[in-house]
Amino acid sequence: MTAPNWEIGGRALGSRLLLGTARYPSLAVLQQAIHASGAAIVTVSLRRESASGRAGSQFWRTIKELGVQVLPNTAGCKTVKEAVTTAEMAREVFETPWLKLEVIGDDYTLQPHPFLLVEAAEALCRRGFEVFPYTTEDLVVAERLIQAGCKILMPWGAPIGSGQGLNNPYALRTLRARYPEISLIVDAGIGKPSHAIQAMEMGYDGVLVNTAVARATDPVQMGRAFGLAVAAGRLAYLAGAMLTQEMAEPSTPVTGTPFWHSAPPEPTK
Amino acid sequence: MIIEVNGEKKQLDQQQVLAEAITHWGYECALIAVAHNDEFVPRSRYTAIQLQDGDRLEIVAPMQGG
C-alpha cells in the first residue's frame, strides 16, 4: 500500500481508487482484485440474511482481512425512509459513519432521485453520517447537497454498470471548477482505465469502479490497471497538461536542421 | 402469532421480545442488523422490543455492493 496522500472523510489514504465488491466470480478473486488495485476504500452493502445461510458473515470476514476502509451503500433504496433505516443498520453492522447514499429515481437508468436524495442527505448529515451522495452532475442539486452538510459528492459518469465512461465531460468539468473545495469522486459508468484517467486529469479527487473490474476477463489484472490509471491521472492533473492547438508544431528543434531551406522550392506548374 | 421476517411469515408460539425471537430463529451468532416495522432497532434495544402479531422484521447482514 502506498503512503497516505489523500484526506477524505477524516482519513488519510494511499489510493484514490474506490472499488465495489459486487459481481466478482468468487470471493477469492474479489480479495485478489482489491489487493492488486491498491484500493483503500471498498463499497459494501446490506441484504436480507437467512438464519441458515450466513453468507454475509463469510463475506465480511474476507473484507476485514484486507484492512481497507469500508463504505456501506444504500443500494436499492427508493424512499428517504428506506435510505435512512438502511443507513442506521449499516452504521451498526460496519461500525462506520461513512455512507454511500443512493436513492434511485428511475429503474431503467438507475438515475439518482435528486429531490429525495437531498432530503435523505439532510436527515443523515443531522444524524452524524459522513454522507457520500451518489448524484447526477446537476449543479443545483450539488449546491443543495453541500447545503445539507455533504463535504463529498459522487456524480455519475454514466448509468451504473453501463461502462460508457464520462457521458457529460462538460458538466463534470463545470462541477469541478464550481466546487474546488469539495471532494469529488466519479461514481458509476466507468468502463475502462482510460475513463478513470480522464476523470482524474479533470481534477477529480477519486474514482469509484465496480463492474469494470468485476466483469473483466481477468479482474485481478484489471484491478491493477485501474489502480495505476487513477494514480497516473492524478499525477497528470498535478503536473498540468499542455494546451492543445489546431496546427502542428515540430517537437524536434528546427535550428541547425541539415539541408534546412538549402534546396530551392520546386517550381509550381 | 405471525411475524413477517424478511418477507416470509413465521410462527411464534408465545409472546417474545426481539432478542428471544432472534435466538429462536437461529440468528444469535450472526452479524446482523434489524429493522422492526421499518424502524431501525439498535442492538441495545433487542430485549426491549416486545413483538406483536403482524409485526414486520427486516434482518440484514453484510453483502457485496457497488
Coordinates of C-alpha atoms in Angstrom, one line a residue:
Chain A
M1 CA 0.0 0.0 0.0
T2 CA 1.3 3.5 -0.9
A3 CA 1.9 6.2 1.7
P4 CA -1.2 8.2 2.6
N5 CA -1.6 11.2 0.3
W6 CA -5.4 11.8 0.2
E7 CA -7.6 13.2 3.0
I8 CA -11.2 12.0 2.7
G9 CA -13.9 11.8 5.3
G10 CA -11.4 12.5 8.1
R11 CA -9.0 9.7 7.0
A12 CA -5.6 9.8 5.2
L13 CA -5.4 7.2 2.4
G14 CA -2.8 6.0 0.0
S15 CA -5.1 5.4 -3.1
R16 CA -7.8 7.5 -4.8
L17 CA -9.4 4.4 -6.2
L18 CA -12.6 3.2 -4.6
L19 CA -13.6 -0.4 -5.5
G20 CA -17.0 -2.0 -5.4
T21 CA -17.2 -5.6 -4.1
A22 CA -20.1 -7.0 -6.2
R23 CA -20.3 -9.2 -9.2
Y24 CA -16.9 -10.9 -8.9
P25 CA -16.6 -14.6 -10.0
S26 CA -15.7 -15.6 -6.4
L27 CA -14.7 -14.2 -3.0
A28 CA -11.1 -15.2 -3.6
V29 CA -11.0 -13.2 -6.9
L30 CA -12.6 -10.3 -5.2
Q31 CA -9.9 -10.3 -2.5
Q32 CA -7.1 -10.6 -5.0
A33 CA -8.5 -7.8 -7.2
I34 CA -8.8 -5.4 -4.2
H35 CA -5.2 -6.2 -3.2
A36 CA -3.9 -5.8 -6.8
S37 CA -5.8 -2.5 -7.3
G38 CA -4.3 -1.0 -4.1
A39 CA -7.8 0.5 -3.4
A40 CA -8.1 1.8 0.2
I41 CA -11.9 2.1 0.2
V42 CA -14.3 -0.6 -0.8
T43 CA -18.1 -0.4 -1.0
V44 CA -20.3 -2.9 0.8
S45 CA -24.0 -3.4 1.2
L46 CA -26.6 -5.0 3.4
R47 CA -29.0 -7.7 2.3
R48 CA -31.6 -9.9 3.9
E49 CA -29.9 -12.7 5.7
S50 CA -31.4 -16.2 6.3
A51 CA -30.6 -17.8 9.6
S52 CA -29.1 -20.9 7.9
G53 CA -27.2 -19.1 5.1
R54 CA -24.7 -16.9 6.9
A55 CA -23.2 -15.8 3.5
G56 CA -22.9 -12.3 5.0
S57 CA -20.5 -13.3 7.8
Q58 CA -18.2 -15.1 5.3
F59 CA -18.1 -12.1 3.0
W60 CA -17.4 -9.7 5.9
R61 CA -14.5 -11.8 7.2
T62 CA -12.9 -11.7 3.7
I63 CA -13.2 -7.9 3.6
K64 CA -11.9 -7.4 7.2
E65 CA -8.8 -9.5 6.4
L66 CA -7.8 -6.8 3.9
G67 CA -7.8 -4.0 6.4
V68 CA -9.4 -1.5 4.0
Q69 CA -11.9 1.3 4.8
V70 CA -15.5 0.2 4.0
L71 CA -18.1 2.5 2.5
P72 CA -21.6 1.0 3.0
N73 CA -24.2 1.8 0.4
T74 CA -28.0 2.2 0.5
A75 CA -28.3 0.4 -2.9
G76 CA -31.9 -0.3 -4.0
C77 CA -33.5 2.4 -1.7
K78 CA -36.2 4.5 -3.4
T79 CA -37.5 6.5 -0.4
V80 CA -36.0 8.7 2.2
K81 CA -37.3 6.3 4.9
E82 CA -35.7 3.2 3.4
A83 CA -32.4 5.1 2.9
V84 CA -32.3 6.3 6.5
T85 CA -33.2 3.0 8.0
T86 CA -30.7 1.2 5.8
A87 CA -28.0 3.7 6.8
E88 CA -28.7 3.2 10.5
M89 CA -28.4 -0.6 10.1
A90 CA -25.2 -0.2 8.1
R91 CA -23.6 2.1 10.7
E92 CA -24.2 -0.5 13.4
V93 CA -23.0 -3.6 11.3
F94 CA -20.0 -2.0 9.7
E95 CA -19.1 0.3 12.6
T96 CA -18.5 3.4 10.4
P97 CA -20.4 6.6 9.9
W98 CA -19.4 6.6 6.3
L99 CA -22.3 6.1 3.9
K100 CA -22.7 6.0 0.1
L101 CA -26.1 7.4 -0.2
E102 CA -28.1 6.0 -3.1
V103 CA -31.8 7.0 -3.6
I104 CA -32.8 5.7 -7.0
G105 CA -35.4 7.6 -9.0
D106 CA -35.6 5.7 -12.3
D107 CA -35.5 2.0 -12.7
Y108 CA -34.1 1.9 -16.3
T109 CA -31.1 4.3 -15.9
L110 CA -30.8 3.9 -12.1
Q111 CA -30.6 7.7 -12.0
P112 CA -30.5 9.2 -8.5
H113 CA -33.7 10.9 -7.4
P114 CA -32.5 14.5 -7.0
F115 CA -35.2 15.7 -4.6
L116 CA -35.3 12.6 -2.3
L117 CA -31.5 12.4 -2.4
V118 CA -31.2 15.9 -0.9
E119 CA -33.9 15.1 1.7
A120 CA -32.2 11.9 2.7
A121 CA -28.8 13.7 2.8
E122 CA -30.2 16.3 5.2
A123 CA -31.6 13.7 7.5
L124 CA -28.4 11.7 7.5
C125 CA -26.0 14.6 8.0
R126 CA -28.1 15.6 11.0
R127 CA -27.7 12.1 12.4
G128 CA -23.9 12.4 12.2
F129 CA -23.2 10.4 9.0
E130 CA -20.3 11.2 6.6
V131 CA -22.5 11.2 3.5
F132 CA -21.0 10.3 0.1
P133 CA -24.1 11.1 -2.1
Y134 CA -24.4 9.3 -5.5
T135 CA -25.8 12.1 -7.6
T136 CA -26.1 13.4 -11.1
E137 CA -23.8 16.1 -12.5
D138 CA -26.5 18.7 -11.8
L139 CA -25.0 21.9 -10.3
V140 CA -28.1 22.9 -8.4
V141 CA -28.5 19.5 -6.8
A142 CA -24.8 19.7 -5.9
E143 CA -25.4 23.0 -4.2
R144 CA -28.3 21.6 -2.2
L145 CA -26.3 18.6 -1.1
I146 CA -23.5 20.8 0.1
Q147 CA -26.0 23.0 2.0
A148 CA -27.3 19.8 3.6
G149 CA -23.8 19.2 5.0
C150 CA -22.1 17.0 2.4
K151 CA -18.4 17.6 2.0
I152 CA -18.1 14.9 -0.7
L153 CA -20.1 14.5 -3.9
M154 CA -20.1 11.5 -6.2
P155 CA -21.5 12.4 -9.6
W156 CA -22.2 9.7 -12.1
G157 CA -20.1 9.3 -15.2
A158 CA -22.8 7.2 -16.9
P159 CA -25.5 4.8 -15.7
I160 CA -24.4 2.2 -13.1
G161 CA -22.9 -0.9 -14.8
S162 CA -23.0 0.6 -18.3
G163 CA -19.3 1.1 -18.8
Q164 CA -19.9 4.1 -21.1
G165 CA -17.4 6.3 -19.3
L166 CA -17.9 10.0 -18.9
N167 CA -21.1 10.9 -20.8
N168 CA -21.1 14.6 -19.9
P169 CA -17.5 15.8 -19.6
Y170 CA -18.6 19.4 -19.9
A171 CA -20.8 19.2 -16.8
L172 CA -18.2 17.2 -14.8
R173 CA -15.6 19.9 -15.6
T174 CA -18.0 22.6 -14.6
L175 CA -18.8 20.9 -11.3
R176 CA -15.0 20.6 -10.6
A177 CA -14.5 24.3 -11.4
R178 CA -17.5 25.4 -9.4
Y179 CA -16.6 23.4 -6.2
P180 CA -12.8 23.4 -5.9
E181 CA -13.0 22.7 -2.1
I182 CA -15.4 19.8 -2.2
S183 CA -14.1 16.2 -2.6
L184 CA -15.5 15.0 -6.0
I185 CA -15.5 11.3 -6.9
V186 CA -16.8 10.0 -10.2
D187 CA -19.1 7.1 -9.4
A188 CA -20.7 4.7 -11.8
G189 CA -20.4 4.1 -15.5
I190 CA -16.6 3.8 -15.7
G191 CA -15.8 1.0 -18.1
K192 CA -12.1 1.2 -18.8
P193 CA -8.9 2.6 -17.1
S194 CA -8.8 5.4 -19.7
H195 CA -12.2 6.7 -18.4
A196 CA -10.7 6.8 -14.9
I197 CA -7.7 8.7 -16.2
Q198 CA -9.9 11.2 -17.9
A199 CA -11.8 11.9 -14.6
M200 CA -8.6 12.2 -12.7
E201 CA -7.0 14.5 -15.3
M202 CA -10.0 16.8 -14.9
G203 CA -9.0 17.2 -11.2
Y204 CA -11.5 14.7 -9.7
D205 CA -10.4 13.6 -6.3
G206 CA -11.2 9.9 -6.8
V207 CA -13.0 7.3 -8.9
L208 CA -15.3 4.5 -7.8
V209 CA -15.3 1.4 -10.0
N210 CA -17.1 -1.9 -9.7
T211 CA -18.4 -3.7 -12.8
A212 CA -15.4 -2.7 -15.0
V213 CA -13.1 -4.7 -12.7
A214 CA -15.5 -7.4 -11.6
R215 CA -16.6 -8.3 -15.1
A216 CA -13.2 -8.0 -16.8
T217 CA -11.9 -11.2 -18.2
D218 CA -9.2 -11.0 -15.6
P219 CA -10.5 -9.0 -12.7
V220 CA -7.2 -9.1 -10.8
Q221 CA -5.2 -7.6 -13.7
M222 CA -7.9 -5.1 -14.3
G223 CA -7.9 -4.0 -10.7
R224 CA -4.2 -3.4 -11.0
A225 CA -4.8 -1.5 -14.3
F226 CA -7.3 0.8 -12.5
G227 CA -5.0 1.4 -9.6
L228 CA -2.3 2.6 -12.0
A229 CA -4.7 4.6 -14.1
V230 CA -6.0 6.6 -11.1
A231 CA -2.5 7.3 -9.9
A232 CA -1.4 8.3 -13.4
G233 CA -4.4 10.6 -13.9
R234 CA -3.8 12.3 -10.6
L235 CA -0.1 12.8 -11.4
A236 CA -1.0 14.3 -14.8
Y237 CA -3.5 16.6 -13.2
L238 CA -0.9 17.8 -10.7
A239 CA 1.7 18.1 -13.5
G240 CA -0.6 20.3 -15.6
A241 CA -1.3 19.3 -19.1
M242 CA -0.1 21.3 -22.1
L243 CA -2.6 23.4 -24.1
T244 CA -4.0 21.9 -27.3
Q245 CA -3.7 23.7 -30.6
E246 CA -5.0 23.2 -34.2
M247 CA -1.8 23.0 -36.2
A248 CA 1.4 21.0 -35.9
E249 CA 4.5 22.4 -34.2
P250 CA 7.7 20.4 -34.6
S251 CA 8.9 18.9 -31.4
T252 CA 12.4 18.4 -32.8
P253 CA 14.2 21.8 -32.8
V254 CA 14.5 23.2 -36.3
T255 CA 17.6 25.3 -35.7
G256 CA 20.6 23.5 -37.4
T257 CA 18.5 21.0 -39.3
P258 CA 20.6 19.7 -42.2
F259 CA 19.7 20.9 -45.6
W260 CA 17.2 23.3 -43.9
H261 CA 15.9 25.7 -46.7
S262 CA 19.1 24.9 -48.7
A263 CA 17.1 23.5 -51.7
P264 CA 15.1 26.0 -53.7
P265 CA 11.4 25.3 -53.7
E266 CA 10.1 23.1 -56.5
P267 CA 8.7 25.4 -59.3
T268 CA 5.0 25.2 -59.5
K269 CA 3.4 24.4 -62.9
Chain B
M1 CA -48.8 -15.2 16.4
I2 CA -47.4 -14.5 13.0
I3 CA -44.3 -12.3 12.4
E4 CA -43.1 -11.4 8.9
V5 CA -39.4 -11.9 8.7
N6 CA -37.7 -10.7 5.5
G7 CA -41.0 -11.0 3.7
E8 CA -41.7 -14.6 5.0
K9 CA -44.3 -15.4 7.6
K10 CA -43.0 -17.1 10.7
Q11 CA -44.9 -18.5 13.6
L12 CA -44.1 -17.6 17.2
D13 CA -45.9 -19.7 19.8
Q14 CA -45.7 -17.2 22.7
Q15 CA -45.1 -13.6 23.5
Q16 CA -41.4 -12.9 23.0
V17 CA -39.0 -10.0 22.9
L18 CA -37.0 -9.4 19.8
A19 CA -33.8 -10.9 21.4
E20 CA -35.6 -14.2 22.2
A21 CA -37.1 -14.4 18.7
I22 CA -33.8 -13.8 17.0
T23 CA -32.2 -16.7 19.1
H24 CA -35.3 -18.9 18.4
W25 CA -34.8 -18.4 14.6
G26 CA -31.1 -19.2 14.8
Y27 CA -29.6 -15.7 14.2
E28 CA -27.9 -15.4 17.6
C29 CA -24.3 -15.6 16.5
A30 CA -24.7 -13.8 13.1
L31 CA -23.6 -10.3 12.4
I32 CA -26.9 -8.7 11.7
A33 CA -28.9 -5.5 11.9
V34 CA -32.6 -5.3 12.5
A35 CA -35.5 -3.1 11.5
H36 CA -38.8 -3.5 13.3
N37 CA -41.8 -2.3 11.4
D38 CA -39.4 -0.2 9.2
E39 CA -37.7 1.4 12.2
F40 CA -34.0 0.6 12.9
V41 CA -33.5 -1.2 16.3
P42 CA -30.1 -0.8 17.9
R43 CA -28.7 -4.0 19.4
S44 CA -29.0 -2.5 22.9
R45 CA -32.8 -2.5 22.4
Y46 CA -33.3 -6.1 21.3
T47 CA -34.5 -7.0 24.8
A48 CA -36.9 -4.0 25.0
I49 CA -38.9 -4.7 21.8
Q50 CA -42.0 -6.8 22.5
L51 CA -43.1 -8.5 19.3
Q52 CA -46.8 -8.3 18.4
D53 CA -48.9 -10.3 15.9
G54 CA -48.4 -8.9 12.4
D55 CA -45.1 -7.2 13.1
R56 CA -42.6 -7.0 10.3
L57 CA -38.9 -7.6 10.7
E58 CA -36.0 -7.0 8.3
I59 CA -32.9 -8.9 9.3
V60 CA -29.9 -7.9 7.2
A61 CA -26.2 -8.8 7.1
P62 CA -23.1 -7.6 5.1
M63 CA -23.2 -8.3 1.5
Q64 CA -21.2 -7.4 -1.7
G65 CA -22.1 -4.0 -3.0
G66 CA -21.1 -1.4 -5.6

